[in-house]
PDB file of C-alpha atoms in Angstrom:
ATOM      1  CA  MET A   1    -129.131  18.018 -71.998  1.00 49.00           C
ATOM      2  CA  ASN A   2    -129.734  17.949 -75.753  1.00 53.00           C
ATOM      3  CA  SER A   3    -127.586  19.835 -78.238  1.00 47.00           C
ATOM      4  CA  PRO A   4    -129.909  22.823 -78.958  1.00 45.00           C
ATOM      5  CA  THR A   5    -130.425  23.409 -75.238  1.00 48.00           C
ATOM      6  CA  LEU A   6    -126.681  23.197 -74.612  1.00 41.00           C
ATOM      7  CA  VAL A   7    -125.971  25.685 -77.408  1.00 37.00           C
ATOM      8  CA  GLY A   8    -128.631  28.053 -76.052  1.00 42.00           C
ATOM      9  CA  THR A   9    -127.174  27.853 -72.548  1.00 47.00           C
ATOM     10  CA  ARG A  10    -123.672  28.592 -73.797  1.00 45.00           C
ATOM     11  CA  LEU A  11    -124.896  31.521 -75.878  1.00 40.00           C
ATOM     12  CA  ARG A  12    -126.630  33.001 -72.819  1.00 51.00           C
ATOM     13  CA  GLN A  13    -123.440  32.542 -70.797  1.00 49.00           C
ATOM     14  CA  LEU A  14    -121.481  34.261 -73.558  1.00 49.00           C
ATOM     15  CA  GLY A  15    -124.000  37.105 -73.566  1.00 54.00           C
ATOM     16  CA  ASP A  16    -123.438  37.568 -69.825  1.00 66.00           C
ATOM     17  CA  ALA A  17    -119.627  37.515 -70.076  1.00 78.00           C
ATOM     18  CA  PRO A  18    -118.443  40.761 -68.410  1.00 79.00           C
ATOM     19  CA  LEU A  19    -115.403  41.177 -70.678  1.00 79.00           C
ATOM     20  CA  LEU A  20    -117.478  40.827 -73.843  1.00 87.00           C
ATOM     21  CA  LEU A  21    -120.076  43.277 -72.514  1.00 88.00           C
ATOM     22  CA  LEU A  22    -117.302  45.680 -71.491  1.00 82.00           C
ATOM     23  CA  VAL A  23    -115.821  45.770 -75.004  1.00 85.00           C
ATOM     24  CA  ALA A  24    -119.210  45.861 -76.760  1.00 90.00           C
ATOM     25  CA  THR A  25    -120.499  48.728 -74.611  1.00 90.00           C
ATOM     26  CA  GLY A  26    -117.335  50.779 -75.031  1.00 86.00           C
ATOM     27  CA  VAL A  27    -117.068  50.331 -78.803  1.00 90.00           C
ATOM     28  CA  LEU A  28    -120.767  50.969 -79.510  1.00 92.00           C
ATOM     29  CA  LEU A  29    -120.949  54.091 -77.341  1.00 91.00           C
ATOM     30  CA  GLY A  30    -117.494  55.189 -78.462  1.00 88.00           C
ATOM     31  CA  SER A  31    -118.779  55.330 -82.033  1.00 90.00           C
ATOM     32  CA  MET A  32    -120.416  58.654 -81.221  1.00 89.00           C
ATOM     33  CA  LEU A  33    -116.985  60.341 -81.094  1.00 87.00           C
ATOM     34  CA  PRO A  34    -115.901  59.798 -84.719  1.00 90.00           C
ATOM     35  CA  MET A  35    -119.521  59.939 -85.930  1.00 92.00           C
ATOM     36  CA  SER A  36    -119.910  63.416 -84.447  1.00 88.00           C
ATOM     37  CA  ARG A  37    -117.056  64.604 -86.647  1.00 87.00           C
ATOM     38  CA  VAL A  38    -118.800  63.126 -89.699  1.00 90.00           C
ATOM     39  CA  ALA A  39    -122.086  64.742 -88.642  1.00 88.00           C
ATOM     40  CA  ARG A  40    -120.374  68.103 -88.288  1.00 86.00           C
ATOM     41  CA  ALA A  41    -119.059  67.792 -91.846  1.00 86.00           C
ATOM     42  CA  GLU A  42    -122.658  67.153 -92.988  1.00 87.00           C
ATOM     43  CA  GLY A  43    -123.834  70.369 -91.336  1.00 85.00           C
ATOM     44  CA  TRP A  44    -125.233  69.118 -88.017  1.00 88.00           C
ATOM     45  CA  SER A  45    -124.636  71.272 -84.956  1.00 86.00           C
ATOM     46  CA  PRO A  46    -123.284  69.581 -81.789  1.00 86.00           C
ATOM     47  CA  LEU A  47    -126.635  70.064 -80.010  1.00 87.00           C
ATOM     48  CA  ALA A  48    -128.569  68.605 -82.940  1.00 89.00           C
ATOM     49  CA  PHE A  49    -126.317  65.561 -83.081  1.00 90.00           C
ATOM     50  CA  ALA A  50    -126.784  65.061 -79.347  1.00 90.00           C
ATOM     51  CA  PHE A  51    -130.577  65.423 -79.650  1.00 92.00           C
ATOM     52  CA  TRP A  52    -131.667  63.386 -82.688  1.00 93.00           C
ATOM     53  CA  PRO A  53    -129.888  60.072 -81.916  1.00 93.00           C
ATOM     54  CA  ALA A  54    -131.074  60.297 -78.304  1.00 94.00           C
ATOM     55  CA  LEU A  55    -134.650  60.853 -79.460  1.00 95.00           C
ATOM     56  CA  GLY A  56    -134.669  58.162 -82.156  1.00 95.00           C
ATOM     57  CA  SER A  57    -132.921  55.436 -80.165  1.00 95.00           C
ATOM     58  CA  GLY A  58    -134.849  56.389 -77.021  1.00 95.00           C
ATOM     59  CA  LEU A  59    -138.194  55.876 -78.772  1.00 95.00           C
ATOM     60  CA  ALA A  60    -137.051  52.538 -80.233  1.00 93.00           C
ATOM     61  CA  LEU A  61    -135.771  51.200 -76.905  1.00 92.00           C
ATOM     62  CA  ALA A  62    -138.749  52.453 -74.882  1.00 90.00           C
ATOM     63  CA  PHE A  63    -141.171  50.840 -77.337  1.00 89.00           C
ATOM     64  CA  ALA A  64    -139.254  47.547 -77.239  1.00 86.00           C
ATOM     65  CA  GLY A  65    -139.071  47.666 -73.439  1.00 82.00           C
ATOM     66  CA  ALA A  66    -142.769  48.413 -73.041  1.00 79.00           C
ATOM     67  CA  ARG A  67    -143.737  45.546 -75.365  1.00 76.00           C
ATOM     68  CA  GLY A  68    -141.390  43.088 -73.679  1.00 63.00           C
ATOM     69  CA  SER A  69    -142.444  43.818 -70.080  1.00 63.00           C
ATOM     70  CA  ALA A  70    -144.772  41.237 -68.512  1.00 59.00           C
ATOM     71  CA  THR A  71    -145.824  43.706 -65.803  1.00 66.00           C
ATOM     72  CA  ALA A  72    -145.796  47.487 -66.092  1.00 66.00           C
ATOM     73  CA  PRO A  73    -143.575  49.260 -63.510  1.00 70.00           C
ATOM     74  CA  GLU A  74    -144.826  52.316 -61.627  1.00 78.00           C
ATOM     75  CA  ALA A  75    -144.858  55.279 -63.987  1.00 80.00           C
ATOM     76  CA  ARG A  76    -143.753  58.081 -61.643  1.00 85.00           C
ATOM     77  CA  PRO A  77    -140.423  56.560 -60.489  1.00 86.00           C
ATOM     78  CA  VAL A  78    -139.569  55.642 -64.083  1.00 88.00           C
ATOM     79  CA  LEU A  79    -140.354  59.146 -65.383  1.00 91.00           C
ATOM     80  CA  THR A  80    -138.386  60.867 -62.606  1.00 92.00           C
ATOM     81  CA  TYR A  81    -135.473  58.508 -63.081  1.00 93.00           C
ATOM     82  CA  SER A  82    -135.537  58.981 -66.863  1.00 93.00           C
ATOM     83  CA  LEU A  83    -135.372  62.769 -66.704  1.00 94.00           C
ATOM     84  CA  ILE A  84    -132.608  63.029 -64.077  1.00 95.00           C
ATOM     85  CA  ALA A  85    -130.532  60.171 -65.498  1.00 94.00           C
ATOM     86  CA  GLY A  86    -131.040  61.594 -68.993  1.00 94.00           C
ATOM     87  CA  VAL A  87    -129.700  65.007 -67.998  1.00 95.00           C
ATOM     88  CA  LEU A  88    -126.682  63.585 -66.145  1.00 94.00           C
ATOM     89  CA  SER A  89    -125.785  60.676 -68.436  1.00 92.00           C
ATOM     90  CA  VAL A  90    -126.903  61.878 -71.882  1.00 93.00           C
ATOM     91  CA  ALA A  91    -127.697  65.579 -72.285  1.00 93.00           C
ATOM     92  CA  VAL A  92    -124.755  67.153 -70.436  1.00 93.00           C
ATOM     93  CA  PRO A  93    -121.906  64.790 -71.391  1.00 92.00           C
ATOM     94  CA  ASN A  94    -122.911  64.349 -75.036  1.00 90.00           C
ATOM     95  CA  SER A  95    -123.532  68.020 -75.771  1.00 90.00           C
ATOM     96  CA  VAL A  96    -120.327  69.131 -73.998  1.00 90.00           C
ATOM     97  CA  THR A  97    -118.301  66.419 -75.750  1.00 88.00           C
ATOM     98  CA  PHE A  98    -119.543  67.304 -79.238  1.00 87.00           C
ATOM     99  CA  ILE A  99    -119.023  71.044 -78.666  1.00 86.00           C
ATOM    100  CA  VAL A 100    -115.505  70.667 -77.258  1.00 87.00           C
ATOM    101  CA  MET A 101    -114.435  68.137 -79.900  1.00 83.00           C
ATOM    102  CA  GLN A 102    -114.716  70.741 -82.650  1.00 79.00           C
ATOM    103  CA  SER A 103    -111.895  72.734 -81.004  1.00 80.00           C
ATOM    104  CA  VAL A 104    -109.529  70.144 -79.501  1.00 77.00           C
ATOM    105  CA  GLY A 105    -110.087  67.075 -81.692  1.00 77.00           C
ATOM    106  CA  THR A 106    -111.349  63.533 -81.239  1.00 77.00           C
ATOM    107  CA  SER A 107    -108.253  62.036 -79.601  1.00 71.00           C
ATOM    108  CA  VAL A 108    -107.894  64.636 -76.857  1.00 74.00           C
ATOM    109  CA  THR A 109    -111.621  64.782 -76.078  1.00 80.00           C
ATOM    110  CA  SER A 110    -111.726  60.985 -75.865  1.00 78.00           C
ATOM    111  CA  LEU A 111    -109.246  60.966 -73.006  1.00 77.00           C
ATOM    112  CA  VAL A 112    -111.767  62.505 -70.597  1.00 82.00           C
ATOM    113  CA  TYR A 113    -113.671  59.192 -70.749  1.00 83.00           C
ATOM    114  CA  THR A 114    -110.880  57.635 -68.679  1.00 78.00           C
ATOM    115  CA  LEU A 115    -111.894  59.824 -65.723  1.00 81.00           C
ATOM    116  CA  PRO A 116    -115.506  58.808 -64.812  1.00 83.00           C
ATOM    117  CA  PRO A 117    -114.360  55.851 -62.624  1.00 78.00           C
ATOM    118  CA  LEU A 118    -112.250  58.220 -60.523  1.00 78.00           C
ATOM    119  CA  PHE A 119    -115.077  60.719 -60.038  1.00 85.00           C
ATOM    120  CA  THR A 120    -117.586  57.907 -59.514  1.00 82.00           C
ATOM    121  CA  TYR A 121    -115.580  56.498 -56.626  1.00 78.00           C
ATOM    122  CA  ALA A 122    -115.071  59.980 -55.170  1.00 82.00           C
ATOM    123  CA  PHE A 123    -118.829  60.700 -55.207  1.00 86.00           C
ATOM    124  CA  ALA A 124    -119.710  57.228 -53.922  1.00 82.00           C
ATOM    125  CA  TRP A 125    -117.202  57.522 -51.080  1.00 80.00           C
ATOM    126  CA  GLY A 126    -118.460  60.994 -50.170  1.00 82.00           C
ATOM    127  CA  LEU A 127    -122.042  59.670 -49.983  1.00 82.00           C
ATOM    128  CA  GLY A 128    -121.051  56.634 -47.942  1.00 80.00           C
ATOM    129  CA  ILE A 129    -121.791  54.109 -50.698  1.00 76.00           C
ATOM    130  CA  GLU A 130    -118.137  53.063 -50.879  1.00 73.00           C
ATOM    131  CA  ARG A 131    -116.006  52.581 -47.787  1.00 75.00           C
ATOM    132  CA  TYR A 132    -112.790  54.508 -47.216  1.00 74.00           C
ATOM    133  CA  ARG A 133    -109.805  52.919 -48.939  1.00 76.00           C
ATOM    134  CA  PRO A 134    -106.533  54.876 -48.762  1.00 81.00           C
ATOM    135  CA  LEU A 135    -105.161  53.377 -51.980  1.00 81.00           C
ATOM    136  CA  ARG A 136    -108.302  54.258 -53.930  1.00 72.00           C
ATOM    137  CA  LEU A 137    -108.311  57.786 -52.541  1.00 75.00           C
ATOM    138  CA  ALA A 138    -104.657  58.154 -53.556  1.00 81.00           C
ATOM    139  CA  GLY A 139    -105.586  56.852 -57.000  1.00 75.00           C
ATOM    140  CA  ILE A 140    -108.236  59.555 -57.357  1.00 72.00           C
ATOM    141  CA  VAL A 141    -105.662  62.228 -56.537  1.00 78.00           C
ATOM    142  CA  VAL A 142    -103.172  60.762 -59.032  1.00 81.00           C
ATOM    143  CA  GLY A 143    -105.836  60.480 -61.738  1.00 73.00           C
ATOM    144  CA  LEU A 144    -106.966  64.061 -61.250  1.00 73.00           C
ATOM    145  CA  GLY A 145    -103.311  65.097 -61.415  1.00 78.00           C
ATOM    146  CA  GLY A 146    -103.130  63.379 -64.801  1.00 76.00           C
ATOM    147  CA  ALA A 147    -106.219  65.262 -65.947  1.00 69.00           C
ATOM    148  CA  ALA A 148    -104.653  68.549 -64.844  1.00 71.00           C
ATOM    149  CA  LEU A 149    -101.459  67.618 -66.702  1.00 73.00           C
ATOM    150  CA  LEU A 150    -103.511  66.927 -69.811  1.00 65.00           C
ATOM    151  CA  VAL A 151    -105.141  70.357 -69.618  1.00 61.00           C
ATOM    152  CA  LEU A 152    -101.837  72.130 -68.988  1.00 65.00           C
ATOM    153  CA  GLY A 153    -100.055  70.190 -71.716  1.00 62.00           C
ATOM    154  CA  ARG A 154    -102.767  71.000 -74.207  1.00 55.00           C
ATOM    155  CA  GLY A 155    -102.597  74.635 -73.172  1.00 52.00           C
ATOM    156  CA  MET A 156     -98.860  74.788 -73.869  1.00 52.00           C
ATOM    157  CA  ALA A 157     -99.316  73.038 -77.227  1.00 54.00           C
ATOM    158  CA  GLY A 158    -102.389  74.876 -78.478  1.00 51.00           C
ATOM    159  CA  GLY A 159    -102.619  78.093 -76.485  1.00 51.00           C
ATOM    160  CA  SER A 160    -104.706  79.109 -73.479  1.00 49.00           C
ATOM    161  CA  GLY A 161    -107.942  78.903 -75.472  1.00 56.00           C
ATOM    162  CA  SER A 162    -107.351  75.195 -76.059  1.00 67.00           C
ATOM    163  CA  ALA A 163    -106.799  74.649 -72.331  1.00 71.00           C
ATOM    164  CA  TRP A 164    -110.120  76.337 -71.558  1.00 80.00           C
ATOM    165  CA  TRP A 165    -111.919  74.018 -73.975  1.00 81.00           C
ATOM    166  CA  LEU A 166    -110.346  70.980 -72.345  1.00 77.00           C
ATOM    167  CA  ALA A 167    -111.216  72.278 -68.882  1.00 81.00           C
ATOM    168  CA  LEU A 168    -114.834  72.515 -70.083  1.00 86.00           C
ATOM    169  CA  ALA A 169    -114.550  68.913 -71.304  1.00 86.00           C
ATOM    170  CA  LEU A 170    -114.044  67.819 -67.677  1.00 86.00           C
ATOM    171  CA  CYS A 171    -117.772  68.469 -67.192  1.00 90.00           C
ATOM    172  CA  THR A 172    -118.301  65.229 -69.148  1.00 91.00           C
ATOM    173  CA  PRO A 173    -116.705  62.771 -66.660  1.00 89.00           C
ATOM    174  CA  ILE A 174    -118.128  64.675 -63.677  1.00 91.00           C
ATOM    175  CA  SER A 175    -121.651  64.465 -65.098  1.00 93.00           C
ATOM    176  CA  ILE A 176    -121.227  60.791 -66.058  1.00 90.00           C
ATOM    177  CA  ALA A 177    -119.981  59.969 -62.559  1.00 88.00           C
ATOM    178  CA  ALA A 178    -122.930  61.763 -60.974  1.00 91.00           C
ATOM    179  CA  GLY A 179    -125.216  59.755 -63.266  1.00 90.00           C
ATOM    180  CA  ASN A 180    -123.514  56.488 -62.254  1.00 85.00           C
ATOM    181  CA  VAL A 181    -124.149  57.174 -58.572  1.00 86.00           C
ATOM    182  CA  TYR A 182    -127.722  58.360 -59.185  1.00 90.00           C
ATOM    183  CA  ARG A 183    -128.604  55.217 -61.143  1.00 85.00           C
ATOM    184  CA  LYS A 184    -127.136  53.037 -58.400  1.00 79.00           C
ATOM    185  CA  LEU A 185    -129.329  54.735 -55.814  1.00 83.00           C
ATOM    186  CA  ARG A 186    -132.542  55.323 -57.766  1.00 85.00           C
ATOM    187  CA  MET A 187    -132.910  52.669 -60.484  1.00 82.00           C
ATOM    188  CA  PRO A 188    -136.628  51.702 -60.561  1.00 85.00           C
ATOM    189  CA  LYS A 189    -137.591  48.154 -59.646  1.00 80.00           C
ATOM    190  CA  GLY A 190    -139.190  45.846 -62.191  1.00 78.00           C
ATOM    191  CA  ALA A 191    -138.279  47.844 -65.311  1.00 80.00           C
ATOM    192  CA  SER A 192    -136.525  46.122 -68.215  1.00 83.00           C
ATOM    193  CA  ALA A 193    -133.099  47.187 -69.469  1.00 80.00           C
ATOM    194  CA  SER A 194    -134.599  48.426 -72.760  1.00 86.00           C
ATOM    195  CA  LEU A 195    -137.228  50.524 -70.986  1.00 88.00           C
ATOM    196  CA  LEU A 196    -134.674  52.098 -68.645  1.00 88.00           C
ATOM    197  CA  ALA A 197    -132.263  52.796 -71.503  1.00 89.00           C
ATOM    198  CA  GLY A 198    -135.038  54.286 -73.651  1.00 93.00           C
ATOM    199  CA  GLY A 199    -136.368  56.395 -70.800  1.00 93.00           C
ATOM    200  CA  MET A 200    -132.901  57.768 -70.026  1.00 94.00           C
ATOM    201  CA  LEU A 201    -132.295  58.686 -73.673  1.00 95.00           C
ATOM    202  CA  LEU A 202    -135.707  60.328 -73.996  1.00 96.00           C
ATOM    203  CA  GLY A 203    -135.075  62.258 -70.784  1.00 95.00           C
ATOM    204  CA  GLY A 204    -131.804  63.509 -72.253  1.00 95.00           C
ATOM    205  CA  ALA A 205    -133.523  64.487 -75.511  1.00 95.00           C
ATOM    206  CA  LEU A 206    -136.232  66.358 -73.586  1.00 94.00           C
ATOM    207  CA  ALA A 207    -133.592  68.293 -71.661  1.00 93.00           C
ATOM    208  CA  LEU A 208    -131.829  69.235 -74.910  1.00 92.00           C
ATOM    209  CA  LEU A 209    -135.007  70.277 -76.747  1.00 91.00           C
ATOM    210  CA  PRO A 210    -135.264  73.873 -75.398  1.00 89.00           C
ATOM    211  CA  LEU A 211    -131.593  74.560 -76.189  1.00 85.00           C
ATOM    212  CA  LEU A 212    -131.946  73.078 -79.652  1.00 85.00           C
ATOM    213  CA  ALA A 213    -135.140  75.048 -80.395  1.00 83.00           C
ATOM    214  CA  ALA A 214    -133.523  78.274 -79.193  1.00 80.00           C
ATOM    215  CA  ASN A 215    -130.652  77.715 -81.631  1.00 76.00           C
ATOM    216  CA  GLY A 216    -132.909  76.869 -84.581  1.00 69.00           C
ATOM    217  CA  GLY A 217    -131.575  73.358 -84.962  1.00 64.00           C
ATOM    218  CA  LEU A 218    -134.709  71.209 -85.043  1.00 62.00           C
ATOM    219  CA  THR A 219    -134.516  70.443 -88.751  1.00 61.00           C
ATOM    220  CA  ARG A 220    -131.676  69.806 -91.147  1.00 60.00           C
ATOM    221  CA  PRO A 221    -132.306  68.990 -94.834  1.00 60.00           C
ATOM    222  CA  GLY A 222    -130.156  66.560 -96.763  1.00 73.00           C
ATOM    223  CA  MET A 223    -130.335  62.784 -97.128  1.00 79.00           C
ATOM    224  CA  ALA A 224    -126.663  62.280 -96.266  1.00 80.00           C
ATOM    225  CA  GLY A 225    -127.089  64.135 -92.973  1.00 85.00           C
ATOM    226  CA  TRP A 226    -130.084  62.041 -91.959  1.00 90.00           C
ATOM    227  CA  THR A 227    -128.193  58.857 -92.908  1.00 92.00           C
ATOM    228  CA  VAL A 228    -125.552  59.771 -90.339  1.00 92.00           C
ATOM    229  CA  ILE A 229    -128.271  60.283 -87.709  1.00 92.00           C
ATOM    230  CA  LEU A 230    -129.893  56.950 -88.575  1.00 94.00           C
ATOM    231  CA  ALA A 231    -126.583  55.117 -88.313  1.00 94.00           C
ATOM    232  CA  GLN A 232    -125.883  56.712 -84.925  1.00 94.00           C
ATOM    233  CA  CYS A 233    -129.385  55.765 -83.724  1.00 95.00           C
ATOM    234  CA  VAL A 234    -128.517  52.117 -84.444  1.00 95.00           C
ATOM    235  CA  PHE A 235    -125.198  52.360 -82.565  1.00 94.00           C
ATOM    236  CA  THR A 236    -126.818  54.211 -79.662  1.00 93.00           C
ATOM    237  CA  SER A 237    -129.743  51.785 -79.360  1.00 93.00           C
ATOM    238  CA  LEU A 238    -127.487  48.744 -79.308  1.00 93.00           C
ATOM    239  CA  GLY A 239    -124.935  50.447 -77.051  1.00 92.00           C
ATOM    240  CA  TYR A 240    -127.364  51.496 -74.321  1.00 90.00           C
ATOM    241  CA  ARG A 241    -129.253  48.198 -74.442  1.00 88.00           C
ATOM    242  CA  VAL A 242    -125.968  46.386 -73.758  1.00 90.00           C
ATOM    243  CA  TYR A 243    -125.007  49.134 -71.267  1.00 86.00           C
ATOM    244  CA  PHE A 244    -127.935  48.450 -68.938  1.00 83.00           C
ATOM    245  CA  HIS A 245    -127.537  44.685 -69.216  1.00 84.00           C
ATOM    246  CA  PHE A 246    -123.829  45.079 -68.440  1.00 85.00           C
ATOM    247  CA  GLN A 247    -124.683  47.221 -65.409  1.00 78.00           C
ATOM    248  CA  ARG A 248    -126.776  44.375 -63.983  1.00 76.00           C
ATOM    249  CA  VAL A 249    -124.186  41.654 -64.710  1.00 79.00           C
ATOM    250  CA  ALA A 250    -120.989  43.373 -63.489  1.00 73.00           C
ATOM    251  CA  ASP A 251    -120.050  45.024 -60.203  1.00 65.00           C
ATOM    252  CA  PRO A 252    -119.871  48.857 -60.211  1.00 65.00           C
ATOM    253  CA  VAL A 253    -116.066  49.081 -60.342  1.00 63.00           C
ATOM    254  CA  TYR A 254    -115.832  46.672 -63.279  1.00 69.00           C
ATOM    255  CA  PHE A 255    -118.756  48.366 -65.013  1.00 75.00           C
ATOM    256  CA  SER A 256    -117.044  51.746 -64.913  1.00 73.00           C
ATOM    257  CA  GLN A 257    -114.157  50.403 -67.017  1.00 74.00           C
ATOM    258  CA  PHE A 258    -116.183  50.714 -70.248  1.00 81.00           C
ATOM    259  CA  GLY A 259    -115.131  54.375 -70.331  1.00 79.00           C
ATOM    260  CA  TYR A 260    -111.597  53.237 -71.132  1.00 78.00           C
ATOM    261  CA  VAL A 261    -112.860  51.386 -74.214  1.00 80.00           C
ATOM    262  CA  VAL A 262    -114.834  54.499 -75.239  1.00 84.00           C
ATOM    263  CA  SER A 263    -111.650  56.530 -74.858  1.00 80.00           C
ATOM    264  CA  ALA A 264    -109.562  54.033 -76.825  1.00 79.00           C
ATOM    265  CA  THR A 265    -112.178  53.967 -79.600  1.00 82.00           C
ATOM    266  CA  GLY A 266    -112.114  57.748 -79.862  1.00 81.00           C
ATOM    267  CA  VAL A 267    -108.313  58.022 -79.778  1.00 79.00           C
ATOM    268  CA  LEU A 268    -107.833  55.307 -82.413  1.00 81.00           C
ATOM    269  CA  SER A 269    -110.466  56.827 -84.700  1.00 84.00           C
ATOM    270  CA  GLY A 270    -108.770  60.212 -84.411  1.00 82.00           C
ATOM    271  CA  LEU A 271    -105.388  58.733 -85.296  1.00 79.00           C
ATOM    272  CA  LEU A 272    -106.708  56.553 -88.149  1.00 82.00           C
ATOM    273  CA  PHE A 273    -109.356  58.722 -89.801  1.00 84.00           C
ATOM    274  CA  PHE A 274    -108.778  62.365 -88.816  1.00 82.00           C
ATOM    275  CA  ASN A 275    -104.981  62.697 -89.077  1.00 82.00           C
ATOM    276  CA  GLU A 276    -104.546  63.509 -85.381  1.00 77.00           C
ATOM    277  CA  HIS A 277    -101.474  62.691 -83.295  1.00 75.00           C
ATOM    278  CA  LEU A 278    -100.520  62.308 -79.642  1.00 72.00           C
ATOM    279  CA  THR A 279     -97.962  64.694 -78.163  1.00 75.00           C
ATOM    280  CA  LEU A 280     -95.438  63.834 -75.450  1.00 79.00           C
ATOM    281  CA  PRO A 281     -97.345  65.758 -72.704  1.00 75.00           C
ATOM    282  CA  MET A 282    -100.524  63.906 -73.693  1.00 74.00           C
ATOM    283  CA  LEU A 283     -98.749  60.532 -73.481  1.00 79.00           C
ATOM    284  CA  LEU A 284     -97.361  61.478 -70.064  1.00 82.00           C
ATOM    285  CA  ALA A 285    -100.840  62.519 -68.897  1.00 77.00           C
ATOM    286  CA  ILE A 286    -102.279  59.210 -70.156  1.00 75.00           C
ATOM    287  CA  GLY A 287     -99.640  57.329 -68.141  1.00 82.00           C
ATOM    288  CA  VAL A 288    -100.492  59.256 -64.949  1.00 81.00           C
ATOM    289  CA  ILE A 289    -104.241  58.722 -65.476  1.00 75.00           C
ATOM    290  CA  LEU A 290    -103.702  54.981 -66.039  1.00 77.00           C
ATOM    291  CA  ALA A 291    -101.631  54.808 -62.839  1.00 82.00           C
ATOM    292  CA  GLY A 292    -104.490  56.430 -60.931  1.00 76.00           C
ATOM    293  CA  ILE A 293    -106.971  54.005 -62.493  1.00 71.00           C
ATOM    294  CA  ALA A 294    -104.820  51.038 -61.472  1.00 77.00           C
ATOM    295  CA  MET A 295    -104.694  52.333 -57.889  1.00 78.00           C
ATOM    296  CA  VAL A 296    -108.461  52.851 -57.753  1.00 69.00           C
ATOM    297  CA  ASN A 297    -109.142  49.324 -59.012  1.00 68.00           C
ATOM    298  CA  ALA A 298    -106.449  47.558 -57.004  1.00 73.00           C
ATOM    299  CA  ARG A 299    -107.821  45.054 -54.499  1.00 64.00           C
ATOM    300  CA  ALA A 300    -106.530  45.211 -50.953  1.00 52.00           C
ATOM    301  CA  PRO A 301    -104.672  42.023 -49.871  1.00 49.00           C
TER     302      PRO A 301
END
């Protein structure tokens, strides 16, 4: 094997490395958490910031996927998949996250991204996709206990209103988990990763459009504001392109771990750039959630 071929082979192997894809997916998609705070400062509403990056990156990825496909997949399954996956994986979690973040901060909101693996296993087990494993079931209970502790701890620190916001934030991991299971069951055959990613983002944007129009948020003047949107479109396009490739390379349990990197990215950005801090109840809740995660991912001897 000559040198250029060997280098190309090693680069492809590196591009398929699950750990590298895990970190890349989590960091790129986690960028939306601090960027949403910047967008808010530039005058964007949470719904607008959920809509415009989904629309822009969705168009870019769908165009790239359509051009790169040797054979065109069936249109109806792709359209149905795009709309449902877009609602579950883009529209609901992103809009809820950006709305809640304005009240409870980046660090606290980021912690809900540790929970999708727990809900994903619960849904998959309930539907018969995953077999019954007592340790994993116990891990789900422990992880949900950590989530409840996080809500209660935040309520004691910031008042009952803060607890209600964090309880609303739990819609994010539930919706993401439902999207994970749906994609496992209904992903169309023969469609490229770019086309599937673009279709899902466009489906999410379409679902957000009526809400955005009703709130008068379709336009926002200002070059600085549009620069933020453009930057997030780049992060989103790269993130979801890697996301779908990662989903094909890794097993479902390993794939779900990218939420922890998203959470870590959000927490670190809150601590470094937005002068946030972690309280003792939050640290205790993180420890309980991590214990539940370890139980869910533990392999039986």
